[in-house]
Coordinates of C-alpha atoms and ligand atoms in Angstrom, one line a residue:
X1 CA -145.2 68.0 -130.9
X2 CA -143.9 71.3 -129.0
X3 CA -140.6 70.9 -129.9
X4 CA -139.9 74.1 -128.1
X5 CA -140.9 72.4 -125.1
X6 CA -137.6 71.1 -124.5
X7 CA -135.7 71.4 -121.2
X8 CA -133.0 73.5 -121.2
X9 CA -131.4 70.5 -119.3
X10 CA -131.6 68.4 -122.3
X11 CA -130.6 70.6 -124.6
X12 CA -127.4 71.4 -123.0
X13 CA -126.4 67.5 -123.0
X14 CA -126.2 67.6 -127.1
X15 CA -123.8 69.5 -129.0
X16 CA -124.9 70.7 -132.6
X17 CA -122.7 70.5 -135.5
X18 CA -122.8 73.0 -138.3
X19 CA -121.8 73.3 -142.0
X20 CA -123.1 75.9 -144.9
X21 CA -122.9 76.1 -148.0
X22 CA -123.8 79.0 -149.7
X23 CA -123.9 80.4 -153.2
X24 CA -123.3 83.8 -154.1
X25 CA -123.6 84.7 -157.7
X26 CA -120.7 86.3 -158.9
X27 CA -121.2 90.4 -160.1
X28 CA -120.5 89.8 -164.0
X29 CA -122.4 91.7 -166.7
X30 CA -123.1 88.4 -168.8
X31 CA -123.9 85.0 -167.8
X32 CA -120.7 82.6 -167.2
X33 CA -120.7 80.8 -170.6
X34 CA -122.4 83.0 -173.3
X35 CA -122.5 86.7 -173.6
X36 CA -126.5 87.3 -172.6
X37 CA -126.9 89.8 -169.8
X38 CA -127.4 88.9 -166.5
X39 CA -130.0 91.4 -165.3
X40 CA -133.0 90.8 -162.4
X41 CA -136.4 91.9 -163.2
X42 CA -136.0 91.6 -167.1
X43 CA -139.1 90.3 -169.1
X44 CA -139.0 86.1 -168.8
X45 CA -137.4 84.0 -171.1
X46 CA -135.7 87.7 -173.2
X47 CA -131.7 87.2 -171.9
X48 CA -131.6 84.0 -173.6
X49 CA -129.8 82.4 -176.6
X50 CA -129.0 78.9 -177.8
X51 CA -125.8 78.3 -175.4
X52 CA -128.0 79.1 -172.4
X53 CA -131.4 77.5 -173.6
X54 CA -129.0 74.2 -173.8
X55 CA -129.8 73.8 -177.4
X56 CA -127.9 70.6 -178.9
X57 CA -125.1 71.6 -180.5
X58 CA -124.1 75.0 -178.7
X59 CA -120.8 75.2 -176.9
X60 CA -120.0 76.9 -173.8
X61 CA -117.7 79.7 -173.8
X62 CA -115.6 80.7 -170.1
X63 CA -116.3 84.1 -168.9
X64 CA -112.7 85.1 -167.8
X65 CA -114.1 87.8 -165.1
X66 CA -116.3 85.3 -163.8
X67 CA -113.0 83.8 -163.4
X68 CA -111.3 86.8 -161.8
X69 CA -114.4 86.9 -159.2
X70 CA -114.8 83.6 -158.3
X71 CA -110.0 83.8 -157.5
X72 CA -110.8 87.1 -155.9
X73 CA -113.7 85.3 -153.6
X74 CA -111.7 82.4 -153.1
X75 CA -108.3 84.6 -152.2
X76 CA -110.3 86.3 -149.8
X77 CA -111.8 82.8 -147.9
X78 CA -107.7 82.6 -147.8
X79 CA -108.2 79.4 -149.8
X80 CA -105.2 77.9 -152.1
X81 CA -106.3 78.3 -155.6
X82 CA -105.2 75.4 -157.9
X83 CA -103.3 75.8 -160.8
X84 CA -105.4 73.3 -162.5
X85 CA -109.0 72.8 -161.7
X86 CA -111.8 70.8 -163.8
X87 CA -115.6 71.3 -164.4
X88 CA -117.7 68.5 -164.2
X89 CA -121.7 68.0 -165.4
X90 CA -124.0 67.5 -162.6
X91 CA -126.9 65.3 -164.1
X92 CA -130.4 66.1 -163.1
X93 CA -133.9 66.5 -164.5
X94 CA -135.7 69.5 -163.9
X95 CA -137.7 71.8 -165.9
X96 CA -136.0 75.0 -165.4
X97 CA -132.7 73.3 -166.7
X98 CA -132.6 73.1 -170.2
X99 CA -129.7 71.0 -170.8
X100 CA -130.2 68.9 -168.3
X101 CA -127.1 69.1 -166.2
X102 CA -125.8 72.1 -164.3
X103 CA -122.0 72.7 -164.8
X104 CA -120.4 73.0 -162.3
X105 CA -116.8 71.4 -160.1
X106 CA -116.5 68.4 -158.5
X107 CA -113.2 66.5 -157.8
X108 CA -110.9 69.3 -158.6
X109 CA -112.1 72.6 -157.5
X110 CA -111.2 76.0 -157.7
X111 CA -109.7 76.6 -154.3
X112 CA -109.4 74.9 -151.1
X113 CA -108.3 74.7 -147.4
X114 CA -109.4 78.6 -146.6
X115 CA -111.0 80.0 -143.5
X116 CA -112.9 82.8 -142.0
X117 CA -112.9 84.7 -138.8
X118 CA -115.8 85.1 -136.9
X119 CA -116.6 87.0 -134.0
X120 CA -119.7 86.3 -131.3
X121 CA -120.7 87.3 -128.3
X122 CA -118.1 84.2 -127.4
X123 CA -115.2 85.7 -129.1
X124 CA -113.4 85.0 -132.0
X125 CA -113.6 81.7 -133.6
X126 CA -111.5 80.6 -137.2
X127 CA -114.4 78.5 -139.4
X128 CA -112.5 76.1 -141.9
X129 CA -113.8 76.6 -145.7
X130 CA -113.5 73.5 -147.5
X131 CA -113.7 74.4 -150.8
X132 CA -114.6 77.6 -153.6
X133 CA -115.9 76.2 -156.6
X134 CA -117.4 77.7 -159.7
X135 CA -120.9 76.6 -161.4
X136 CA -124.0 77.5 -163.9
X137 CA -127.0 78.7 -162.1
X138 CA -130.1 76.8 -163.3
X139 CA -133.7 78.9 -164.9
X140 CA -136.4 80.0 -162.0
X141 CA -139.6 78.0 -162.2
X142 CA -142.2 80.0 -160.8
X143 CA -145.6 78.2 -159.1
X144 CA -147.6 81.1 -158.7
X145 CA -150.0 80.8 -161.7
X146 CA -152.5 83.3 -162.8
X147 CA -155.5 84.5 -160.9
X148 CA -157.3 81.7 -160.2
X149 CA -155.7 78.9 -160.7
X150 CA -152.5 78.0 -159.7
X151 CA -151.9 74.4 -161.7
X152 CA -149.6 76.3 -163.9
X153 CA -145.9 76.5 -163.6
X154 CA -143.8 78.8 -165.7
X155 CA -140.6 78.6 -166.3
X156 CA -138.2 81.5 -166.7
X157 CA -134.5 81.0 -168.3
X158 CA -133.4 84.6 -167.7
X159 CA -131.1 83.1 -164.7
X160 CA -130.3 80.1 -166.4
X161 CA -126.6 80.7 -167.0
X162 CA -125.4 83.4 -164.0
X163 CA -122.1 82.3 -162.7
X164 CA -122.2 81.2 -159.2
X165 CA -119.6 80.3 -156.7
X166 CA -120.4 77.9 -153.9
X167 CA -118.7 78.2 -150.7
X168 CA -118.7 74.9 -148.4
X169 CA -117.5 74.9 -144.8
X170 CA -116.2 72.5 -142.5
X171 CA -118.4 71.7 -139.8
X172 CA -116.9 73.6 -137.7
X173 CA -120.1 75.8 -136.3
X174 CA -121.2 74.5 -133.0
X175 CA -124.9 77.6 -132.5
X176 CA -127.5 79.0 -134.8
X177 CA -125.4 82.1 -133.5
X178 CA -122.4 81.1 -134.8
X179 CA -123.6 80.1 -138.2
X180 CA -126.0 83.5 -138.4
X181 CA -122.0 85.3 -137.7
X182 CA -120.4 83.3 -140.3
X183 CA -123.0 84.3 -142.9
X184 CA -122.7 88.1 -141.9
X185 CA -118.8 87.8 -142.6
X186 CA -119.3 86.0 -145.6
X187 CA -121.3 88.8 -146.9
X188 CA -119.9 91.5 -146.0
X189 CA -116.3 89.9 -147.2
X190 CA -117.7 89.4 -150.4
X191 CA -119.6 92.6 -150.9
X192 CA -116.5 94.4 -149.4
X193 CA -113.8 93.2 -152.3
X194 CA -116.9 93.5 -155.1
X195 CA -117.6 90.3 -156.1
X196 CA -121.0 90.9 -155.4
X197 CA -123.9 92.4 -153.6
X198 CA -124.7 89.6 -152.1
X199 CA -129.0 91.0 -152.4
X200 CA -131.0 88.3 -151.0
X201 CA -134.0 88.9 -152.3
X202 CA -132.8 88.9 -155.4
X203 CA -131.3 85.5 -154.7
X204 CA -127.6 86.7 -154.8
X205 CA -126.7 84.5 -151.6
X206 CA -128.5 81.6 -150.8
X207 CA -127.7 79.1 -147.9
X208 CA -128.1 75.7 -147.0
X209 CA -127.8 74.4 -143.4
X210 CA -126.3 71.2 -143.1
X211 CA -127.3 70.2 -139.0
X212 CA -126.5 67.5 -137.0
X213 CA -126.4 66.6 -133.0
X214 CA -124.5 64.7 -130.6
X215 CA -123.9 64.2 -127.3
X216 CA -121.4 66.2 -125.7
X217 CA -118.0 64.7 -125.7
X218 CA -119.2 61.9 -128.4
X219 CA -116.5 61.3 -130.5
X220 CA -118.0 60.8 -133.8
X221 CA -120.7 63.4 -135.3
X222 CA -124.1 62.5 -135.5
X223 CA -126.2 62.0 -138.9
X224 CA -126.9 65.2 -140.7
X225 CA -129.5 67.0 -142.0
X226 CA -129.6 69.6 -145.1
X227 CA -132.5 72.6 -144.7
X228 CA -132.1 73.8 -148.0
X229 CA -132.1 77.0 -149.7
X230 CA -133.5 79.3 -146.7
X231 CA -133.9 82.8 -147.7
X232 CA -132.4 85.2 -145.4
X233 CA -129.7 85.1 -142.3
X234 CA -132.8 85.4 -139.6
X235 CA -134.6 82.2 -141.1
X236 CA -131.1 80.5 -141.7
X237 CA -130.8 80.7 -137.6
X238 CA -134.6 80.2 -136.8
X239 CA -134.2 76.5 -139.1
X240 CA -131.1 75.6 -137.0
X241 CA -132.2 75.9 -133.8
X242 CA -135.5 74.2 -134.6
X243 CA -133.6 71.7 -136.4
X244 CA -131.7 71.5 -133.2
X245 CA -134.4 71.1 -131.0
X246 CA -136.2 68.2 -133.1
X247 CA -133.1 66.2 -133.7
X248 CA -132.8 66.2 -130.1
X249 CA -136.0 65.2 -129.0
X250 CA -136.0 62.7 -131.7
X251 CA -133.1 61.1 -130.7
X252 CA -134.1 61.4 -126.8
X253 CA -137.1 59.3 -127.2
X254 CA -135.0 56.6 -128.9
X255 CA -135.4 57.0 -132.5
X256 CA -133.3 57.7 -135.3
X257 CA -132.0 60.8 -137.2
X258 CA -132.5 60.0 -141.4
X259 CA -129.9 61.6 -144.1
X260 CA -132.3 64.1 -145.5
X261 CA -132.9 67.5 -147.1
X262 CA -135.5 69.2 -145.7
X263 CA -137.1 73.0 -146.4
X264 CA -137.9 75.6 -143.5
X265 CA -141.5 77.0 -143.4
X266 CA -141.0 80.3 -142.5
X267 CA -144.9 81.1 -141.8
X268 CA -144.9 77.7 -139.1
X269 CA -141.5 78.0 -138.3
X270 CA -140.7 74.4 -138.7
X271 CA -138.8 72.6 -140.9
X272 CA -140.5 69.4 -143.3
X273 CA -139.0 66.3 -144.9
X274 CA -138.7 67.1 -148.7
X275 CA -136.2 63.7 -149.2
X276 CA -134.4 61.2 -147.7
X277 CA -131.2 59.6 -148.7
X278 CA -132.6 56.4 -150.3
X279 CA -134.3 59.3 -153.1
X280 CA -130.9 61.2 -152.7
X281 CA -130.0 62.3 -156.3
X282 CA -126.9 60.0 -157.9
X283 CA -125.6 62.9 -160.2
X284 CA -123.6 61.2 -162.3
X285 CA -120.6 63.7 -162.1
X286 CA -118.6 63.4 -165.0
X287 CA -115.8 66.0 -166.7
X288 CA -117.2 68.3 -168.7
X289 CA -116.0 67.7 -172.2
X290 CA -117.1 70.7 -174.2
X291 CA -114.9 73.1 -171.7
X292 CA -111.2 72.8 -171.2
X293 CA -110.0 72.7 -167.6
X294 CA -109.1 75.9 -166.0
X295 CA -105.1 76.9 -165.4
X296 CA -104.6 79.5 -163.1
X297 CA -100.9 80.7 -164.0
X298 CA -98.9 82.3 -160.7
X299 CA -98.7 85.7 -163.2
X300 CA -102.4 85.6 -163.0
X301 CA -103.2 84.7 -159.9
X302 CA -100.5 87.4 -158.6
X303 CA -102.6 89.8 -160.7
X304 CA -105.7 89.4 -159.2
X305 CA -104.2 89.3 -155.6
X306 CA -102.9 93.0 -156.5
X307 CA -106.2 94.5 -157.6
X308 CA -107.9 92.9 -154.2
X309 CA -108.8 95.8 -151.6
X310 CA -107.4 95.3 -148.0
X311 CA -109.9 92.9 -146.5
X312 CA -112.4 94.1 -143.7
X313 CA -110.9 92.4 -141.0
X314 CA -107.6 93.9 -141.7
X315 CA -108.8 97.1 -142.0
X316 CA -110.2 96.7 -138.5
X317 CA -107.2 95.8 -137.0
X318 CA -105.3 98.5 -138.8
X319 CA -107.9 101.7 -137.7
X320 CA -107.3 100.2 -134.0
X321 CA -103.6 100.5 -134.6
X322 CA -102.8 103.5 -136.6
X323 CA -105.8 106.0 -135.4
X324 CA -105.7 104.3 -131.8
X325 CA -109.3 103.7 -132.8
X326 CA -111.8 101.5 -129.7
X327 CA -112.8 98.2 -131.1
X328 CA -115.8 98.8 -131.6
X329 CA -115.6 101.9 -133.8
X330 CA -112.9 100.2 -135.8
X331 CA -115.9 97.5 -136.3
X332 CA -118.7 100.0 -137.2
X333 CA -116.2 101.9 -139.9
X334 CA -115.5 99.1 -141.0
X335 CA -118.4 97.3 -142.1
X336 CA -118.8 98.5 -145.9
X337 CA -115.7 99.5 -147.6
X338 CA -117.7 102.9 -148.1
X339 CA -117.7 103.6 -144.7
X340 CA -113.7 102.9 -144.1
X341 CA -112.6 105.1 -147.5
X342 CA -115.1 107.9 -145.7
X343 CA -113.2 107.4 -142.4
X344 CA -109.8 107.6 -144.1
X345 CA -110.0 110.7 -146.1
X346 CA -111.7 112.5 -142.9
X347 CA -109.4 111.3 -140.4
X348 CA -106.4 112.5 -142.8
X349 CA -108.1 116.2 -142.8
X350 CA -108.2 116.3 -139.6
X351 CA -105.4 114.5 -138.5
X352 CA -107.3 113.5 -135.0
X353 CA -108.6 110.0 -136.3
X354 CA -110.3 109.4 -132.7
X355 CA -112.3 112.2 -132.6
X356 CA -113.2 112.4 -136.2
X357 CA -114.0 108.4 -135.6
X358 CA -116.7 109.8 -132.7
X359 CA -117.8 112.4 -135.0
X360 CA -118.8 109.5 -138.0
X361 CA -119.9 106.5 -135.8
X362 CA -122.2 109.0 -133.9
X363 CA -123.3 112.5 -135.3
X364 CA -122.7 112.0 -139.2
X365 CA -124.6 108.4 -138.7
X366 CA -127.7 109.9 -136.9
X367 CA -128.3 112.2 -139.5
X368 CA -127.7 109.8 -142.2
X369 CA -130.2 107.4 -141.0
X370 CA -132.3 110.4 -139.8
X371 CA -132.4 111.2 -144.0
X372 CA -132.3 107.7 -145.5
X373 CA -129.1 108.4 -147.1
X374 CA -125.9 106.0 -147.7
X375 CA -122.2 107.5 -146.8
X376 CA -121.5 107.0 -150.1
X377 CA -124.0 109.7 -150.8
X378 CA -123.3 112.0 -147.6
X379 CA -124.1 116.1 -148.2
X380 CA -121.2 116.1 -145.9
X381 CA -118.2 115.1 -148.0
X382 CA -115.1 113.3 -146.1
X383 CA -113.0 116.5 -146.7
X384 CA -115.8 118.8 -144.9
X385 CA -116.2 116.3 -142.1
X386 CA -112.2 116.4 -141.5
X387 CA -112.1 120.1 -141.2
X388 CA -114.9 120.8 -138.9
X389 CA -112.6 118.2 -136.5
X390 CA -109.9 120.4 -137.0
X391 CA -111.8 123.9 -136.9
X392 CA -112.7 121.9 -133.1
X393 CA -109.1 120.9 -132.0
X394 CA -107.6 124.6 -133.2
X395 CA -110.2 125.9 -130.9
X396 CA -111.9 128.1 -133.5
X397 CA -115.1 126.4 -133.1
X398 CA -116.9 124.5 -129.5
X399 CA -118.1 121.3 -130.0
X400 CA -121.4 123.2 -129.0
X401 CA -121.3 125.0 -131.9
X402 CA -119.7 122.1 -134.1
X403 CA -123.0 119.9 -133.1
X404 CA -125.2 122.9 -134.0
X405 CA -123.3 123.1 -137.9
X406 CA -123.6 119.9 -138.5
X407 CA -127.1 119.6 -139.3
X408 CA -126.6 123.0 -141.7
X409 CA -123.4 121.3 -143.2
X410 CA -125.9 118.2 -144.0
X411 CA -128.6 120.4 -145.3
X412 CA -126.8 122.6 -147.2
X413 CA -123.4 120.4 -148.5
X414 CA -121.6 123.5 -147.0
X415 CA -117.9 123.2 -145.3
X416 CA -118.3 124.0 -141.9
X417 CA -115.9 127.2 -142.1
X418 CA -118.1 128.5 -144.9
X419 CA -121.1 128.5 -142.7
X420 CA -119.5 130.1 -139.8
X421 CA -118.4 132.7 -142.3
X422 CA -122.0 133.4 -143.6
X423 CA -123.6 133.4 -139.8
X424 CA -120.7 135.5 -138.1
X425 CA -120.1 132.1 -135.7
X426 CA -116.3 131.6 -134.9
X427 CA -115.7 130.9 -131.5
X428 CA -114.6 134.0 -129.4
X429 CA -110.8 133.4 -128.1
X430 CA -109.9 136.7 -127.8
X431 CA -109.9 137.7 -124.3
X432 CA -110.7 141.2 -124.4
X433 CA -114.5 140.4 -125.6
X434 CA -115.1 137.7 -123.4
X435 CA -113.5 139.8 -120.0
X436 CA -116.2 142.5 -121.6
X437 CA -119.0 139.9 -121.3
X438 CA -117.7 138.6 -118.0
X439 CA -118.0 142.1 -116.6
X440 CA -121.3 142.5 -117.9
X441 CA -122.5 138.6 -116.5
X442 CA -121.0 139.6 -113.0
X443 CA -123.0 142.7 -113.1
X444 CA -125.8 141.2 -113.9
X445 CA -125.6 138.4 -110.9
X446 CA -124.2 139.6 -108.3
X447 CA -125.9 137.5 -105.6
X448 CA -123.6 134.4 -107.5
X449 CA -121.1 136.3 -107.3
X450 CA -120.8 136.9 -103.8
X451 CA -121.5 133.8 -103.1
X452 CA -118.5 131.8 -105.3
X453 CA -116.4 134.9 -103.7
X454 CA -117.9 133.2 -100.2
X455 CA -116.9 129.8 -101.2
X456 CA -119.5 128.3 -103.7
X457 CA -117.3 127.2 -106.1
X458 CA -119.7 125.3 -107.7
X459 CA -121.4 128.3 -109.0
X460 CA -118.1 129.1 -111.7
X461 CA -120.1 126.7 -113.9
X462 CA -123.5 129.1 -113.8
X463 CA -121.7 132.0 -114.8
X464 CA -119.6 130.3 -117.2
X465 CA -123.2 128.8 -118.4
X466 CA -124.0 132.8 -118.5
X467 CA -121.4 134.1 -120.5
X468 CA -122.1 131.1 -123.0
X469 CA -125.4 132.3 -123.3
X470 CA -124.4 135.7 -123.9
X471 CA -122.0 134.6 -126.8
X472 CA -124.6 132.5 -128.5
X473 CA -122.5 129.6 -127.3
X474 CA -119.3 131.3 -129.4
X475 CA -117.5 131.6 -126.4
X476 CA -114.3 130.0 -125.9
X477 CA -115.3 128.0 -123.1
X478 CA -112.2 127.4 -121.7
X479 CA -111.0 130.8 -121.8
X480 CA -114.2 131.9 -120.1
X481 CA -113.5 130.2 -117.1
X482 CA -109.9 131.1 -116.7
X483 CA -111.6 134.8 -117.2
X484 CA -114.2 134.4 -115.0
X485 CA -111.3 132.9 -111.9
X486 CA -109.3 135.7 -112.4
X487 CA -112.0 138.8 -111.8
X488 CA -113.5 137.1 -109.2
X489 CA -110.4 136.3 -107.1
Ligands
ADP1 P1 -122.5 65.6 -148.8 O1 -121.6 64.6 -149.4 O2 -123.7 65.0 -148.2 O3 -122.7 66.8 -149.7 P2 -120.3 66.9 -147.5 O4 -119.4 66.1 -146.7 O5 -120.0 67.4 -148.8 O6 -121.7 66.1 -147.5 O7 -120.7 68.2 -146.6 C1 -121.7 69.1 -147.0 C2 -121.8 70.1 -145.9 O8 -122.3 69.5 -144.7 C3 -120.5 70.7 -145.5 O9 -120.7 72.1 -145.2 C4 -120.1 70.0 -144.2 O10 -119.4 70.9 -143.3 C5 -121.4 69.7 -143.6 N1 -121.4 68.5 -142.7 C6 -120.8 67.3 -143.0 N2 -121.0 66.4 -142.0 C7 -121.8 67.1 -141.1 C8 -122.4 66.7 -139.9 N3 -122.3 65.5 -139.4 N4 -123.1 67.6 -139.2 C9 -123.3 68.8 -139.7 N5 -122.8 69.2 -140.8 C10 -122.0 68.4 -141.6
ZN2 ZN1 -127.1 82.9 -173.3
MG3 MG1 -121.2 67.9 -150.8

């Protein structure tokens, strides 16, 4: 079956329906209900103790920052937190889950009604969030087995215990595009305030794709399906639109979409049943009796509001309206909270946040990338980056020159007025020099000159070009030219 095949012309009939919901697990030191470290990479089965091995008779204990994250996530989704939410067990079997039931929220959540902007190549679009709730991750089992054989499974408790949040959304996505958007936000939301890094190949965000189609203009949504667990944004959007394209042809030649979960095969590209509603798990939700349920006082919640940073989208709009900053540079500075603190300091330096906005999104980028380096660890601090703006707009230094410095303030961690110190470099101003070096440029062409005296005006720019060349590009060019109008009438 090609599924690819499809006509366009079908395709465009149907209207897919989308709904996450991810997990993020939440930046704490120590697991949510005992005090074991939550570290990646660790020696199997070492962070473990009798609360998180789910050995009878150990009680769980709240981790209040876990807490303080999962507000602080939920705030951020601009969800209503509820004074008085309630964890419930979630009853399963599997081997990597000692106790037999994850903890985790079910009727009464953390927070609800929230929302997040996204933006496309459509526009903006406001996706609802349902609901924030808190849970216990589960242990890892891992199917690789030794050498040669492979009929061993091993089962690792290190992760069993690491606070998650999971964030479900209305299903309000309508493209694989809009759904790969909403994940970027999410991400970079939740990095941004430090709830967590949100590192998918450590499993710090994972994301399941609930998908559906229907005709266009149906009024009901169609039955959905649940790809679970795919492992980064580009698979999340390959799944839905092959999910897309099979529900449609399935339900084009007459059949029938089942309730089920299915997994994306990243190496095939397709998605496979795994199972279907009549095997759909009955979890057996009850209220957790060994944990009390979680008040949120206003004093609280009010404290944790304070500590949140200004939000990215926020931050956006505000570099567009107090540095009079394009839209999409506002975008680009952004994106990590790094970035936008880098922006800040060297726009207030400079006090020219346009040009020092060029100067970042283009220049100090390049040679970032150039040298595999974050901003947070730029040779070129904020303050440096501020004054070679201002060393520009004074007129002590060309942008020539300034794009020449650069690369030396980079290599060396030197302020740009340091460097033009140690190489004899400021920009010539002074109009005695430069009508010296005029002089000597004039004297040197005088076929040009004669013919800009003739009416070749076009040739001011060669001998301003000239004089340039003779200052090593210290010239005032500006001044130059004025100069150069003057002697030659
Ligand atoms: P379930 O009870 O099966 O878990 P929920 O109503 O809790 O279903 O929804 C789970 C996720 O599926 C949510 O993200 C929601 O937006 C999404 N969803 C619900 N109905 C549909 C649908 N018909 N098509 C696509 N996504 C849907
Ligand atoms: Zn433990
Ligand atoms: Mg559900």
């Amino acid at each position: 079956m090609s599924v690819s095949a499809l006509a366009e012309s079908i395709l465009t009939k149907y209207e897919p329906v989308i709904g996450l919901e991810v997990h993020v697990q939440l930046g704490t030191k120590t697991k949510i209900f005992c005090s074991c470290p939550v570290e990646f990479g660790s020696s199997p089965n070492t962070n473990v103790c009798p609360v998180c091995l789910g050995l009878p008779g150990a009680l769980p204990v709240m981790s209040r920052q876990a807490v303080e994250l999962a507000i602080s996530a939920s705030l951020a989704l601009h969800c209503t937190v509820n004074p008085f939410s309630r964890f419930a067990r979630k009853n399963y079997f599997y081997p990597d889950l000692p106790k037999g039931y994850q903890i985790s929220q079910y009727d009464q959540p953390l927070a609800e009604h929230g929302y997040l902007d996204i933006v496309t190549e459509a526009g903006k679009k406001r996706i609802g969030v349902t609901r924030v709730h808190m849970e216990d991750d589960a242990g890892k089992s891992i199917h690789d087995g030794f050498k040669d054989s492979d009929k061993y499974t091993y089962v690792d408790l290190n992760r069993s215990g690491t606070p998650l949040i999971e964030i479900v959304s209305e299903p309000d996505m309508r493209s694989a595009d809009e759904a790969h958007a909403y994940l970027t936000e999410i991400k970079q939301v939740i990095q941004y305030i430090g709830v967590s890094d949100c590192d998918m190949e450590k499993g710090q965000l994972r994301c399941d794709a609930n998908v559906s189609v229907r005709l266009k203009g149906a009024p009901k949504f169609g039955t959905k399906v649940e790809v679970k667990n795919v492992n980064s944004f580009r698979f999340v959007k390959q799944a839905i639109e092959y999910e897309i394209e099979r529900q449609v042809e399935l339900v084009e030649r007459g059949g029938t979409i089942d309730q089920e979960s299915r997994l994306y095969d990243s190496n095939s590209g397709v998605t496979i049943g795994m199972r279907s509603k009549e095997h759909a798990h009955d979890y057996r939700y009850f209220p957790e009796p060994d944990l009390v349920p979680l008040r949120v006082s206003d004093h609280w919640l009010g404290e944790v509001k304070k500590r949140l940073p200004e939000l990215p989208a926020d931050r956006r709009d505000r570099f567009v309206s107090e540095y009079g900053l394009r839209e999409y540079d506002a975008q680009v500075l952004s994106v990590t909270r790094a970035t936008g603190d880098y922006f800040e300091i060297a726009a207030k330096a400079s006090g020219d946040g346009r040009t020092t906005s060029n100067w970042v999104v283009g220049d100090l980028m390049g040679l970032l990338n150039a040298g595999g380096k974050e901003i947070e660890s730029s040779p070129i601090s904020a303050e440096h980056l501020g004054e070679l703006v201002s060393l520009i707009n004074k007129g002590d230094l060309s942008g020539k020159l300034a794009k020449e410095i650069l690369p030396k303030m980079f290599e060396t961690g030197d302020s740009a007025s340091v460097i033009m110190e140690r190489e004899g470099l400021k920009q010539i101003s002074d109009t005695d020099a430069l009508e010296r070096m005029a002089d000597e440029v004039i004297d040197a062409n005088p076929k040009q000159a004669e013919q800009y005296k003739g009416g070749k005006t076009a040739l001011l720019g060669y001998l301003v070009g000239q004089v340039m060349k003779a200052s090593r590009g210290q010239a005032n060019p500006a001044v130059v030219t004025e100069v150069l109008k003057k002697k030659l009438g």
